[in-house]
Amino acid sequence: MPEANHKPTINDVARVAGVSKKTVSRVINRSPLLKPETRTKVEDVIASLGYRPNMQARALAMGRNFLLGLLHDNPNAQTVLNFQFGVLDAIRDTEFALVVRPVDRRSPRMLDDIRSFLEVQRLYGVLILPPISENDDLANLCREMGCGYVRMGSAQLDDDEHLVQSNDRECVENVIDHLVEQGHRRIAIIQGPEGFRSAQERWEGFSAAMHRHGLDVPADAIARGNYRFDSGIAAAEKLLEGSFRPTAIFASNDEMAAGAFHMARSRGIDVPSELSIVGFDDSPIAAHIWPPMTTVGWPIREMAKAAALKLIDPSEAEAKQSIFPARLVRRSSVAPPQRD
Amino acid sequence: MPEANHKPTINDVARVAGVSKKTVSRVINRSPLLKPETRTKVEDVIASLGYRPNMQARALAMGRNFLLGLLHDNPNAQTVLNFQFGVLDAIRDTEFALVVRPVDRRSPRMLDDIRSFLEVQRLYGVLILPPISENDDLANLCREMGCGYVRMGSAQLDDDEHLVQSNDRECVENVIDHLVEQGHRRIAIIQGPEGFRSAQERWEGFSAAMHRHGLDVPADAIARGNYRFDSGIAAAEKLLEGSFRPTAIFASNDEMAAGAFHMARSRGIDVPSELSIVGFDDSPIAAHIWPPMTTVGWPIREMAKAAALKLIDPSEAEAKQSIFPARLVRRSSVAPPQRD
DNA sequence: TTGTAGGCGTTATCAT
DNA sequence: ATGATAACGCCTACAA
């Protein structure tokens, strides 16, 4: 009889069920070669004893932990948190847990740090957020260390097994189409930082759509930011001071768009009657500033869930989509341009 | 000779150093009863072999993992993320990792879910964010399960060993003092949700300061929100429509304050010339809306670091502070009231 | 389909 | 101050 004051182990279950512990192990691991009646018998004992497999022992025996890692260097808190929620959606009611690991893209030791982290924690797999998801050396490191990984990106960074993807380029094209429909011809862009794939994709979507509509994109219509609020202010200032005189600005993310709002207001320019602004991300600030901002929303939580599923249940996941379409969220920061 | 193609284990170190593995174990665990020369000898071998203790094996042998858990049900993404960064500051260059666990305060299964989580993961300890940090049942659960815990709160929720605290009440008093100095007499408040200790503390600070200044707080000067943007809109509407006609509004957090901005603008009321607004949290939106918002900032990252330290290194931490003062961040949403 | 023996890498006990 | 031996709870290989 098992000790009343100890947590039951696999041995207790085996003894009570009258089988070997290997059989119990097979039940735990869903081995297909078990007689159904044996399985149910063991399952009953497990339930009646309240047995829970010890994760630490499993981790030791199998050489890997039941932990998913989240590697990120993303400046947007809401993005990171939504991603965490999505992963949690996927691992709910499993034995997995999520460990987070912010990293510093600019540190020369970043890869060594991550290697050390993976060595020590022996993660089941890692999820990698942009922008470091674009780093191929990091992906190779994961491969080399036998650690599963899924990257999240705005382009075809890897094969389907290792990627969930958004369609930034197409979405920005839709943004421009929307602006043109409203009558805008002089549309400026605030680009994201150099070296960010998402920034490049958004720029290419902008550029392609403008070209398709036969619209000019002179140097005066382009300003570069770094995805942060302050850089949006500076970029908008440059745009508003140049000779291009845009009637609409597309900012490559919401923070910079909010900076553009800020600059417009501080110059007494009304949004949207005198200037239309569109952002990207549909982060909370887009809905909270005045006027509420038209932007592009992408299903980050669903993407995160899909990414986690690819790691913990590849067979389930492979049938699912790997590209997740974003959509235009129309609010009140776009209006037809004033005639001039 | 250790196998060249295997990761070195404690046995390899023991063999090369010519000691028993228990001695190596003592070195790893900083046992005080070791001859210094033995220690250095072993340490040299560890370094030359590149040996890293296997966390899974340690976890099994010691019955607890080297994982810190973050339990939260906090609506503010920036708060949660900053807290994560703070914890990471504390565990950097240690073998600890951070696992995150959002929970649902409203679910009747919450405590059972957490119990199950703690049972499976055998965490070293957990950090608990407001508002669930105020739940004493949860703290008792941690105790009962032998899991370390530190709560973060705006009041004396627990003893020093299990708490890092902010001084919300005092800060709100400072806010009111500031408003009164500017000449405001009719100051309204948007309260946080019932049952939140932070909301209560902020209310009490407001109430105490108003009383101290001999200022009235009629029912018309009070509206309750739920810490979310939309509730800030509704609360501000109630306040602006009542007979109190406030010249200043203190909102119990920035999101609701942003909602108040929103409502003011939609009614053509200028902030700050016609209405002053102060928030609480110093979240990014405070700096990003127009005009930039005066608010209260608290050192969440430092608090998180201190909380994590209490868990992993109590002797170090006990000398440190447990109360972290917040401070008024003056920006542009406060101005003297118009005479009327 | 099920069981036996052995191993995963560490820490704990109790000697010496 | 150090070591031999036995846990810790599970999984894999191989045998039956």
XYZ file of C-alpha atoms (C1' of nucleotides) in Angstrom:
712
model
C 0.000 0.000 0.000
C 1.400 3.401 -0.903
C 2.415 5.698 1.880
C -0.418 8.008 2.745
C 1.799 10.985 3.391
C 3.855 10.854 0.219
C 2.999 11.958 -3.234
C 2.380 8.869 -5.305
C 5.081 7.890 -7.774
C 5.008 5.731 -10.813
C 5.920 2.815 -8.566
C 2.822 3.275 -6.437
C 0.648 3.297 -9.508
C 2.337 0.178 -10.866
C 1.966 -1.673 -7.598
C -1.696 -0.799 -7.109
C -2.542 -1.507 -10.722
C -0.608 -4.746 -10.637
C 1.538 -3.894 -13.634
C 5.140 -2.874 -14.155
C 6.136 0.732 -14.021
C 7.092 0.591 -17.649
C 3.467 -0.070 -18.452
C 2.461 2.950 -16.457
C 5.092 4.900 -18.298
C 3.527 3.769 -21.564
C 0.171 5.019 -20.428
C 1.628 8.386 -19.535
C 3.342 8.666 -22.869
C 0.360 7.480 -24.879
C 2.154 4.515 -26.336
C -0.088 2.939 -28.994
C 0.887 -0.641 -28.179
C -1.164 -1.110 -25.046
C -4.159 -3.321 -24.532
C -7.065 -0.910 -24.061
C -8.184 -2.621 -20.862
C -4.709 -2.324 -19.410
C -4.707 1.326 -20.278
C -8.023 2.068 -18.660
C -7.117 0.043 -15.601
C -3.950 2.050 -15.130
C -5.737 5.295 -15.863
C -8.247 4.499 -13.153
C -5.502 3.908 -10.626
C -3.782 7.126 -11.676
C -6.988 9.035 -11.134
C -7.815 7.404 -7.817
C -4.322 7.971 -6.472
C -4.122 11.482 -7.828
C -0.804 10.632 -9.398
C 1.031 13.311 -11.395
C 4.208 12.449 -13.256
C 7.254 14.238 -11.923
C 8.432 16.605 -14.595
C 11.909 16.900 -13.172
C 12.442 13.163 -13.410
C 11.084 13.051 -16.929
C 13.304 15.936 -17.882
C 16.349 14.154 -16.522
C 15.555 10.868 -18.209
C 14.680 12.390 -21.551
C 17.365 15.031 -21.620
C 14.957 17.864 -22.283
C 12.638 19.970 -20.249
C 8.938 20.542 -20.763
C 9.512 24.212 -21.211
C 8.911 26.501 -24.134
C 11.137 29.530 -24.350
C 10.252 32.943 -25.670
C 13.206 34.842 -27.084
C 12.480 38.456 -27.812
C 13.951 41.857 -28.316
C 10.761 43.615 -29.200
C 10.102 47.163 -28.093
C 6.335 46.806 -28.066
C 5.012 45.621 -24.735
C 1.575 44.781 -26.008
C 2.998 42.671 -28.794
C 5.153 40.684 -26.426
C 2.376 40.198 -23.916
C -0.175 39.191 -26.526
C 2.299 36.688 -27.813
C 2.696 35.290 -24.337
C -1.059 34.922 -24.064
C -1.156 33.099 -27.357
C 1.471 30.629 -26.239
C -0.446 30.102 -23.035
C -3.546 29.353 -25.092
C -1.612 26.563 -26.745
C -0.114 25.012 -23.623
C -3.153 25.309 -21.390
C -3.960 21.937 -19.869
C -0.628 20.521 -20.920
C 2.396 19.991 -18.750
C 4.302 22.686 -20.600
C 5.265 26.025 -19.175
C 6.565 29.187 -20.802
C 9.862 30.741 -19.878
C 10.663 34.211 -21.148
C 14.030 35.511 -22.144
C 14.486 39.054 -23.349
C 17.763 39.466 -25.169
C 19.845 42.374 -26.327
C 20.203 42.465 -30.069
C 23.039 44.926 -29.877
C 25.158 42.932 -27.483
C 28.053 41.049 -29.073
C 27.509 38.333 -26.506
C 23.906 37.740 -27.455
C 24.440 34.436 -29.211
C 26.724 33.162 -26.476
C 24.187 34.164 -23.862
C 21.452 32.310 -25.663
C 23.658 29.280 -26.156
C 24.381 29.219 -22.476
C 20.705 29.641 -21.692
C 19.712 26.765 -23.943
C 22.478 24.577 -22.567
C 21.376 25.082 -19.004
C 17.614 24.994 -19.433
C 17.443 22.289 -22.094
C 14.262 23.741 -23.471
C 11.817 21.719 -25.468
C 11.811 24.507 -28.006
C 11.906 28.264 -28.421
C 9.652 30.819 -30.043
C 11.470 33.740 -31.573
C 9.884 37.139 -32.043
C 10.882 39.829 -34.496
C 13.251 41.434 -34.936
C 15.724 38.808 -33.723
C 13.652 36.161 -35.457
C 15.295 37.465 -38.601
C 18.723 36.423 -37.365
C 19.732 33.247 -39.198
C 22.682 32.613 -36.915
C 20.259 32.278 -34.045
C 18.154 29.754 -35.915
C 21.265 27.786 -36.752
C 22.296 27.847 -33.125
C 18.997 26.284 -32.150
C 19.404 23.596 -34.779
C 22.919 22.878 -33.673
C 21.848 22.537 -30.067
C 18.969 20.251 -30.873
C 16.458 22.740 -29.625
C 13.206 23.097 -31.527
C 12.375 26.559 -32.750
C 9.705 28.531 -34.538
C 10.300 31.990 -35.876
C 7.721 34.652 -36.261
C 8.268 36.984 -39.155
C 6.852 39.156 -41.875
C 8.516 37.243 -44.691
C 9.527 33.733 -45.717
C 12.428 33.495 -43.301
C 12.464 29.726 -42.958
C 10.591 26.614 -43.956
C 7.011 26.137 -42.845
C 7.933 23.927 -39.930
C 9.883 26.743 -38.353
C 7.827 29.768 -39.226
C 4.604 31.646 -38.684
C 4.263 34.523 -41.000
C 2.277 37.703 -41.443
C 1.632 39.436 -44.738
C 2.813 42.942 -43.957
C 3.520 43.870 -47.528
C 0.053 43.113 -48.794
C -1.513 44.940 -45.865
C 0.402 48.105 -46.509
C -0.735 47.925 -50.088
C -4.294 47.853 -48.801
C -3.570 50.874 -46.664
C -2.391 52.837 -49.664
C -5.352 51.685 -51.716
C -7.621 52.950 -48.975
C -5.876 56.302 -48.883
C -6.023 56.654 -52.652
C -9.705 55.782 -52.635
C -10.228 58.652 -50.242
C -8.613 60.934 -52.785
C -5.068 61.218 -51.468
C -2.267 61.614 -53.977
C 0.578 62.979 -51.896
C 1.199 60.183 -49.450
C 4.343 60.078 -47.332
C 5.856 57.225 -45.367
C 7.670 56.950 -42.082
C 9.866 53.911 -42.495
C 10.927 51.562 -39.761
C 14.567 51.066 -38.863
C 17.085 49.751 -41.313
C 17.825 46.082 -40.997
C 14.330 45.185 -39.827
C 12.681 42.842 -42.243
C 9.246 44.052 -41.216
C 10.307 47.605 -42.003
C 11.504 46.532 -45.397
C 8.333 44.591 -46.161
C 6.186 47.545 -45.204
C 8.268 49.858 -47.322
C 7.999 47.542 -50.297
C 4.252 47.312 -49.918
C 4.079 51.088 -49.837
C 6.357 51.482 -52.788
C 4.581 48.859 -54.881
C 1.144 50.329 -54.254
C 2.262 53.867 -54.975
C 3.805 52.723 -58.206
C 0.701 50.773 -59.146
C -1.359 53.930 -58.690
C 1.095 55.955 -60.712
C 1.981 58.098 -57.702
C 5.323 59.749 -57.089
C 7.476 58.979 -54.092
C 10.136 61.678 -54.009
C 12.820 61.728 -51.341
C 10.797 64.372 -49.495
C 8.022 61.824 -48.993
C 10.244 59.419 -47.074
C 11.483 59.660 -43.507
C 13.047 56.973 -41.441
C 12.251 56.212 -37.821
C 13.260 53.494 -35.397
C 9.789 52.250 -34.428
C 9.748 54.448 -31.353
C 7.512 57.357 -30.477
C 10.179 60.035 -30.514
C 11.445 59.004 -33.893
C 7.888 59.394 -35.172
C 7.869 62.983 -34.010
C 11.135 63.738 -35.749
C 10.144 61.959 -38.930
C 6.798 63.735 -39.110
C 8.529 67.042 -38.607
C 10.827 66.366 -41.536
C 7.879 65.333 -43.696
C 5.793 68.341 -42.757
C 8.630 70.778 -43.361
C 9.648 69.437 -46.755
C 8.307 70.593 -50.074
C 6.193 67.490 -50.626
C 3.344 68.681 -48.399
C 1.730 65.285 -47.824
C -1.996 65.025 -47.231
C -1.533 61.603 -45.676
C 1.221 59.796 -43.811
C 1.630 56.077 -43.429
C 3.769 55.258 -40.396
C 5.326 51.797 -40.238
C 4.040 51.255 -36.730
C 1.591 52.783 -34.290
C 4.141 54.290 -31.958
C 5.668 56.344 -34.701
C 2.195 57.185 -35.956
C 1.371 58.453 -32.470
C 4.512 60.574 -32.705
C 3.201 61.967 -35.979
C -0.119 62.819 -34.268
C 1.880 64.560 -31.605
C 3.834 66.627 -34.093
C 0.696 67.518 -36.056
C -1.068 68.749 -32.950
C 1.883 70.733 -31.744
C 1.838 72.570 -35.095
C -1.876 73.097 -35.026
C -2.516 70.715 -37.900
C -5.818 68.916 -37.512
C -6.029 65.169 -37.932
C -7.740 63.987 -40.069
C -9.165 67.067 -41.803
C -5.773 68.529 -42.648
C -3.666 65.408 -42.437
C -4.573 61.736 -42.517
C -2.391 59.278 -40.603
C -2.337 55.498 -40.672
C -0.316 53.267 -38.379
C 0.510 49.595 -38.162
C 0.030 47.044 -35.358
C -3.298 48.029 -33.820
C -1.661 48.448 -30.459
C -3.722 49.968 -27.650
C -2.426 53.443 -28.247
C -4.032 53.444 -31.673
C -7.462 53.225 -30.112
C -6.659 55.540 -27.239
C -5.261 58.648 -28.843
C -7.395 61.306 -30.385
C -8.720 60.855 -32.925
C -8.760 57.059 -32.823
C -6.251 55.841 -35.357
C -6.782 53.824 -38.497
C -4.186 51.093 -38.502
C -3.391 47.523 -39.478
C -4.139 44.773 -36.994
C -2.544 41.357 -37.138
C -3.625 38.315 -35.183
C -0.596 37.998 -32.994
C -2.237 35.879 -30.350
C -3.412 33.322 -32.887
C 0.009 33.344 -34.493
C 1.636 32.689 -31.154
C -0.693 29.830 -30.468
C 0.055 28.312 -33.848
C 3.771 28.722 -33.296
C 3.646 26.979 -29.934
C 1.569 24.182 -31.429
C 4.202 23.620 -34.078
C 6.637 22.966 -31.299
C 4.627 20.757 -29.002
C 2.421 18.982 -31.498
C 3.881 19.182 -34.983
C 1.440 16.662 -36.469
C -1.531 18.746 -35.382
C 0.055 21.939 -36.457
C 1.208 21.003 -39.902
C -2.309 20.996 -41.251
C -2.779 24.530 -40.054
C -1.957 27.756 -41.742
C 1.451 29.324 -41.483
C 0.518 32.691 -42.948
C -1.805 34.869 -40.954
C -3.487 37.741 -42.755
C -3.648 41.122 -41.098
C -6.492 43.496 -41.789
C -7.135 47.201 -42.026
C -8.774 48.626 -38.911
C -10.655 51.720 -39.946
C -11.065 54.375 -37.317
C -11.024 58.141 -37.519
C -7.585 59.326 -38.544
C -8.283 59.175 -42.262
C -10.460 61.591 -44.212
C -10.465 62.904 -47.760
C -7.817 65.568 -48.310
C -8.715 69.229 -48.373
C -8.584 70.755 -51.859
C -5.678 73.126 -52.261
C 39.754 10.275 -19.362
C 36.399 11.876 -20.045
C 34.780 11.142 -23.363
C 35.588 13.875 -25.806
C 32.191 13.870 -27.410
C 30.077 14.007 -24.289
C 29.219 16.908 -22.111
C 31.220 16.548 -18.930
C 29.300 15.440 -15.858
C 30.064 15.717 -12.216
C 31.754 12.319 -12.457
C 34.211 13.574 -15.021
C 35.090 16.505 -12.844
C 35.508 14.273 -9.806
C 37.740 11.849 -11.675
C 39.983 14.499 -13.184
C 40.231 16.402 -9.920
C 40.880 13.227 -7.993
C 38.065 13.790 -5.521
C 34.633 12.290 -4.957
C 31.644 13.643 -6.737
C 30.177 14.713 -3.437
C 33.090 17.086 -3.061
C 32.396 18.517 -6.465
C 28.791 18.866 -5.441
C 29.910 20.795 -2.405
C 31.885 23.169 -4.576
C 28.881 23.754 -6.786
C 26.667 24.423 -3.820
C 29.154 26.658 -2.051
C 29.403 24.477 1.012
C 31.401 26.312 3.675
C 33.163 23.214 4.980
C 35.649 22.748 2.208
C 39.392 23.169 2.367
C 40.131 26.238 0.208
C 42.768 24.429 -1.793
C 40.358 21.606 -2.574
C 37.825 24.150 -3.703
C 40.165 25.944 -6.039
C 41.480 22.693 -7.425
C 37.974 21.556 -8.277
C 37.057 24.945 -9.639
C 40.032 24.800 -11.974
C 38.952 21.441 -13.299
C 35.403 22.685 -13.746
C 36.661 25.620 -15.771
C 39.066 23.582 -17.884
C 36.435 20.974 -18.662
C 33.732 23.525 -19.295
C 31.497 21.644 -16.932
C 27.965 22.921 -16.305
C 25.777 21.279 -13.709
C 22.690 19.639 -15.139
C 19.702 21.542 -13.873
C 17.270 18.705 -14.523
C 19.270 16.344 -12.329
C 19.578 18.945 -9.601
C 15.873 19.597 -9.788
C 15.123 15.920 -9.376
C 17.483 15.430 -6.494
C 16.442 18.554 -4.642
C 12.737 18.334 -5.350
C 12.512 21.855 -6.706
C 13.267 23.544 -9.942
C 15.481 26.534 -10.581
C 12.583 28.462 -11.924
C 10.917 31.639 -10.752
C 7.274 32.005 -11.622
C 5.409 35.187 -12.432
C 1.732 35.044 -11.564
C -0.245 37.926 -12.916
C -3.650 39.141 -13.902
C -2.666 42.653 -14.696
C -4.285 44.559 -17.521
C -1.309 46.799 -18.163
C 1.119 45.309 -20.659
C 3.897 47.719 -19.896
C 3.678 47.001 -16.193
C 3.900 43.272 -16.732
C 6.753 43.557 -19.175
C 8.724 45.967 -17.014
C 8.289 43.581 -14.167
C 9.652 40.784 -16.298
C 12.672 42.889 -17.124
C 13.248 43.584 -13.475
C 13.187 39.900 -12.626
C 15.599 39.255 -15.432
C 17.917 41.889 -13.987
C 17.985 39.873 -10.796
C 18.561 36.445 -12.321
C 21.036 37.460 -14.966
C 24.165 35.321 -14.725
C 22.442 32.866 -12.418
C 21.043 29.487 -13.343
C 17.500 30.705 -12.750
C 14.918 31.253 -15.425
C 11.582 33.020 -15.396
C 8.333 31.263 -16.249
C 5.240 33.340 -16.766
C 1.723 32.384 -15.872
C -1.166 34.715 -16.552
C -4.203 33.716 -14.523
C -7.861 34.591 -14.591
C -8.987 36.281 -11.418
C -12.600 35.724 -12.249
C -12.339 32.006 -12.818
C -13.536 29.870 -9.913
C -10.827 27.389 -10.831
C -8.031 29.890 -10.463
C -6.615 28.548 -7.230
C -6.871 24.958 -8.412
C -5.151 25.871 -11.632
C -2.326 27.516 -9.763
C -2.047 24.605 -7.370
C -1.755 22.245 -10.268
C 0.803 24.497 -11.910
C 2.931 24.640 -8.785
C 2.650 20.906 -8.268
C 3.860 20.129 -11.739
C 6.549 22.735 -12.124
C 7.874 22.651 -8.560
C 8.959 26.244 -8.797
C 11.627 27.699 -6.607
C 9.294 30.557 -5.896
C 6.704 32.841 -7.420
C 6.332 36.574 -7.813
C 2.775 37.816 -7.616
C 1.606 41.012 -9.259
C -1.376 43.125 -8.321
C -4.254 42.691 -8.265
C -4.080 38.970 -7.455
C -1.208 39.713 -5.110
C -3.903 40.952 -2.762
C -5.464 37.500 -2.570
C -4.495 35.966 0.762
C -5.763 32.534 -0.230
C -3.189 32.492 -2.969
C -0.390 33.370 -0.574
C -1.546 30.645 1.785
C -1.579 28.185 -1.082
C 2.052 28.971 -1.815
C 2.965 28.486 1.821
C 1.104 25.224 2.000
C 2.854 23.920 -1.095
C 6.263 24.905 0.131
C 6.742 27.348 -2.698
C 8.482 30.621 -1.951
C 6.562 33.748 -2.841
C 6.852 37.502 -2.879
C 3.880 39.758 -3.348
C 3.906 43.136 -4.906
C 1.390 45.550 -3.541
C 0.422 49.056 -2.627
C -0.107 48.297 1.044
C 1.256 46.179 3.878
C -0.194 42.938 2.570
C 2.308 40.604 4.177
C 5.496 40.585 6.177
C 8.643 42.075 4.726
C 10.022 38.770 3.584
C 7.089 38.289 1.250
C 6.433 41.796 0.034
C 7.648 44.680 -2.028
C 5.526 47.710 -1.590
C 4.775 51.026 -3.226
C 3.413 54.080 -1.462
C 0.416 54.895 -3.602
C -1.470 56.737 -0.900
C 1.279 59.232 -0.214
C 1.802 59.822 -3.907
C -1.801 60.651 -4.540
C -1.621 63.107 -1.677
C 1.265 64.761 -3.488
C -0.809 64.908 -6.639
C -3.584 66.718 -4.853
C -1.121 69.066 -3.191
C 0.248 69.901 -6.599
C -3.212 70.566 -7.981
C -4.126 72.760 -5.011
C -0.904 74.701 -5.388
C -1.937 75.453 -8.948
C -5.128 76.929 -7.605
C -7.604 74.091 -8.075
C -10.415 73.727 -5.550
C -12.934 71.545 -7.371
C -10.988 68.342 -7.908
C -12.756 65.172 -8.955
C -11.540 61.592 -8.865
C -11.986 58.591 -11.098
C -11.636 55.640 -8.752
C -10.282 52.245 -9.658
C -12.402 49.124 -9.398
C -13.870 47.967 -6.148
C -11.892 45.264 -4.419
C -8.539 46.487 -5.707
C -6.294 47.464 -2.876
C -4.400 49.894 -5.072
C -7.688 51.578 -5.944
C -8.549 51.886 -2.306
C -5.127 53.280 -1.372
C -5.333 55.868 -4.104
C -8.805 56.849 -3.031
C -7.705 57.216 0.558
C -4.773 59.380 -0.455
C -7.134 61.569 -2.441
C -9.636 61.765 0.339
C -7.061 62.522 3.015
C -5.437 65.291 1.026
C -8.726 66.904 0.095
C -9.750 66.864 3.706
C -6.439 68.295 4.797
C -6.913 71.178 2.391
C -10.469 71.714 3.626
C -11.890 70.826 0.227
C -15.270 69.247 -0.390
C -15.676 65.879 -2.049
C -19.370 65.594 -2.894
C -20.776 62.506 -4.590
C -20.678 64.384 -7.895
C -16.916 64.544 -7.612
C -16.514 60.785 -7.571
C -16.824 58.311 -10.406
C -15.736 54.737 -10.481
C -13.930 53.009 -13.332
C -12.336 49.614 -13.797
C -8.805 50.730 -14.729
C -9.588 50.445 -18.416
C -9.714 53.095 -21.088
C -13.413 52.859 -21.824
C -14.363 53.154 -18.203
C -12.315 56.345 -18.068
C -14.432 57.797 -20.844
C -17.649 56.939 -19.055
C -16.422 58.184 -15.699
C -15.227 61.478 -17.148
C -18.560 61.928 -18.851
C -20.372 61.506 -15.564
C -18.027 63.946 -13.861
C -18.304 66.547 -16.601
C -22.088 66.342 -16.699
C -22.645 66.617 -12.950
C -23.150 69.806 -11.016
C -19.674 69.724 -9.467
C -17.954 71.159 -12.556
C -14.420 70.037 -11.689
C -11.461 72.068 -12.874
C -9.189 69.059 -12.359
C -9.586 65.312 -12.441
C -7.342 62.755 -10.819
C -7.704 59.361 -12.496
C -6.506 56.336 -10.579
C -4.505 55.103 -13.526
C -3.220 56.357 -16.866
C -5.564 54.347 -19.028
C -8.599 55.870 -17.420
C -6.921 59.261 -17.545
C -6.457 58.766 -21.258
C -10.155 58.003 -21.460
C -10.816 61.290 -19.690
C -8.630 63.085 -22.247
C -10.669 61.410 -24.922
C -13.962 62.538 -23.455
C -12.715 66.074 -22.913
C -11.609 66.372 -26.504
C -14.807 64.945 -27.874
C -16.680 67.665 -25.971
C -14.339 70.383 -27.119
C -12.896 70.918 -23.649
C -9.248 71.897 -23.794
C -6.695 70.146 -21.604
C -5.146 71.681 -19.590
C -6.520 75.209 -19.978
C -10.108 74.219 -19.265
C -9.509 70.981 -17.438
C -6.429 69.559 -15.728
C -5.987 65.796 -15.668
C -3.509 63.664 -13.705
C -3.015 59.936 -14.093
C -1.148 57.218 -12.270
C 1.487 54.695 -13.474
C 3.538 56.676 -15.950
C 2.789 54.145 -18.625
C 3.862 54.950 -22.181
C 0.503 56.339 -23.135
C 0.943 59.120 -20.602
C 3.878 60.486 -22.546
C 2.376 59.812 -25.931
C -1.013 61.439 -25.838
C -1.547 65.108 -26.334
C -0.853 67.016 -24.221
C 1.713 64.857 -22.442
C 0.184 63.775 -19.166
C 1.249 64.575 -15.646
C 1.196 61.323 -13.733
C 2.797 59.283 -10.966
C 5.671 56.984 -11.855
C 6.763 54.087 -9.697
C 9.960 52.102 -10.042
C 8.446 48.832 -11.091
C 11.599 47.370 -12.580
C 13.580 47.960 -9.415
C 10.751 46.538 -7.368
C 10.694 43.440 -9.498
C 14.405 43.005 -9.122
C 14.139 43.358 -5.378
C 11.277 40.875 -5.275
C 13.218 38.279 -7.229
C 16.239 38.800 -5.007
C 14.137 38.105 -1.957
C 13.374 34.738 -3.449
C 16.768 33.646 -4.675
C 19.008 35.331 -2.159
C 17.074 36.250 0.980
C 20.186 37.144 2.968
C 21.215 39.715 0.382
C 17.745 41.040 0.021
C 16.800 41.478 3.614
C 19.085 44.458 4.011
C 17.373 46.164 1.139
C 14.316 48.302 1.095
C 10.861 46.859 0.810
C 9.041 50.102 0.177
C 9.707 51.866 -3.080
C 8.641 55.472 -3.366
C 6.869 56.675 -6.466
C 7.196 60.241 -7.669
C 5.158 62.841 -9.462
C 6.050 63.181 -13.138
C 5.122 66.675 -14.211
C 4.215 67.115 -17.825
C 1.635 69.310 -19.534
C -1.832 68.211 -18.512
C -2.000 70.453 -15.470
C -2.446 74.220 -15.509
C -4.062 76.734 -13.181
C -7.856 76.747 -13.470
C -9.659 79.426 -15.423
C -11.450 81.904 -13.239
C -15.195 81.507 -13.451
C 1.540 -6.680 -25.326
C 4.301 -6.484 -21.093
C 8.345 -6.855 -17.831
C 13.420 -6.557 -16.253
C 17.619 -4.265 -15.672
C 20.153 -0.313 -16.049
C 21.003 4.574 -16.596
C 20.061 9.829 -16.570
C 23.282 13.490 -13.155
C 22.626 15.203 -9.114
C 22.097 15.493 -3.765
C 21.555 13.226 1.024
C 23.002 10.079 4.655
C 26.197 8.516 7.339
C 30.259 7.048 7.822
C 35.526 7.979 8.474
C 37.094 17.813 5.511
C 35.927 14.006 2.465
C 33.966 9.668 0.474
C 30.917 5.376 -0.504
C 26.423 4.329 -1.354
C 21.811 4.989 -1.783
C 18.092 7.708 -3.200
C 15.314 10.998 -6.627
C 11.333 9.245 -10.431
C 11.334 8.489 -14.821
C 12.712 6.385 -19.627
C 15.147 3.208 -23.014
C 16.862 -1.176 -24.588
C 16.137 -5.467 -24.773
C 14.056 -9.665 -23.457
C 9.988 -12.559 -23.017
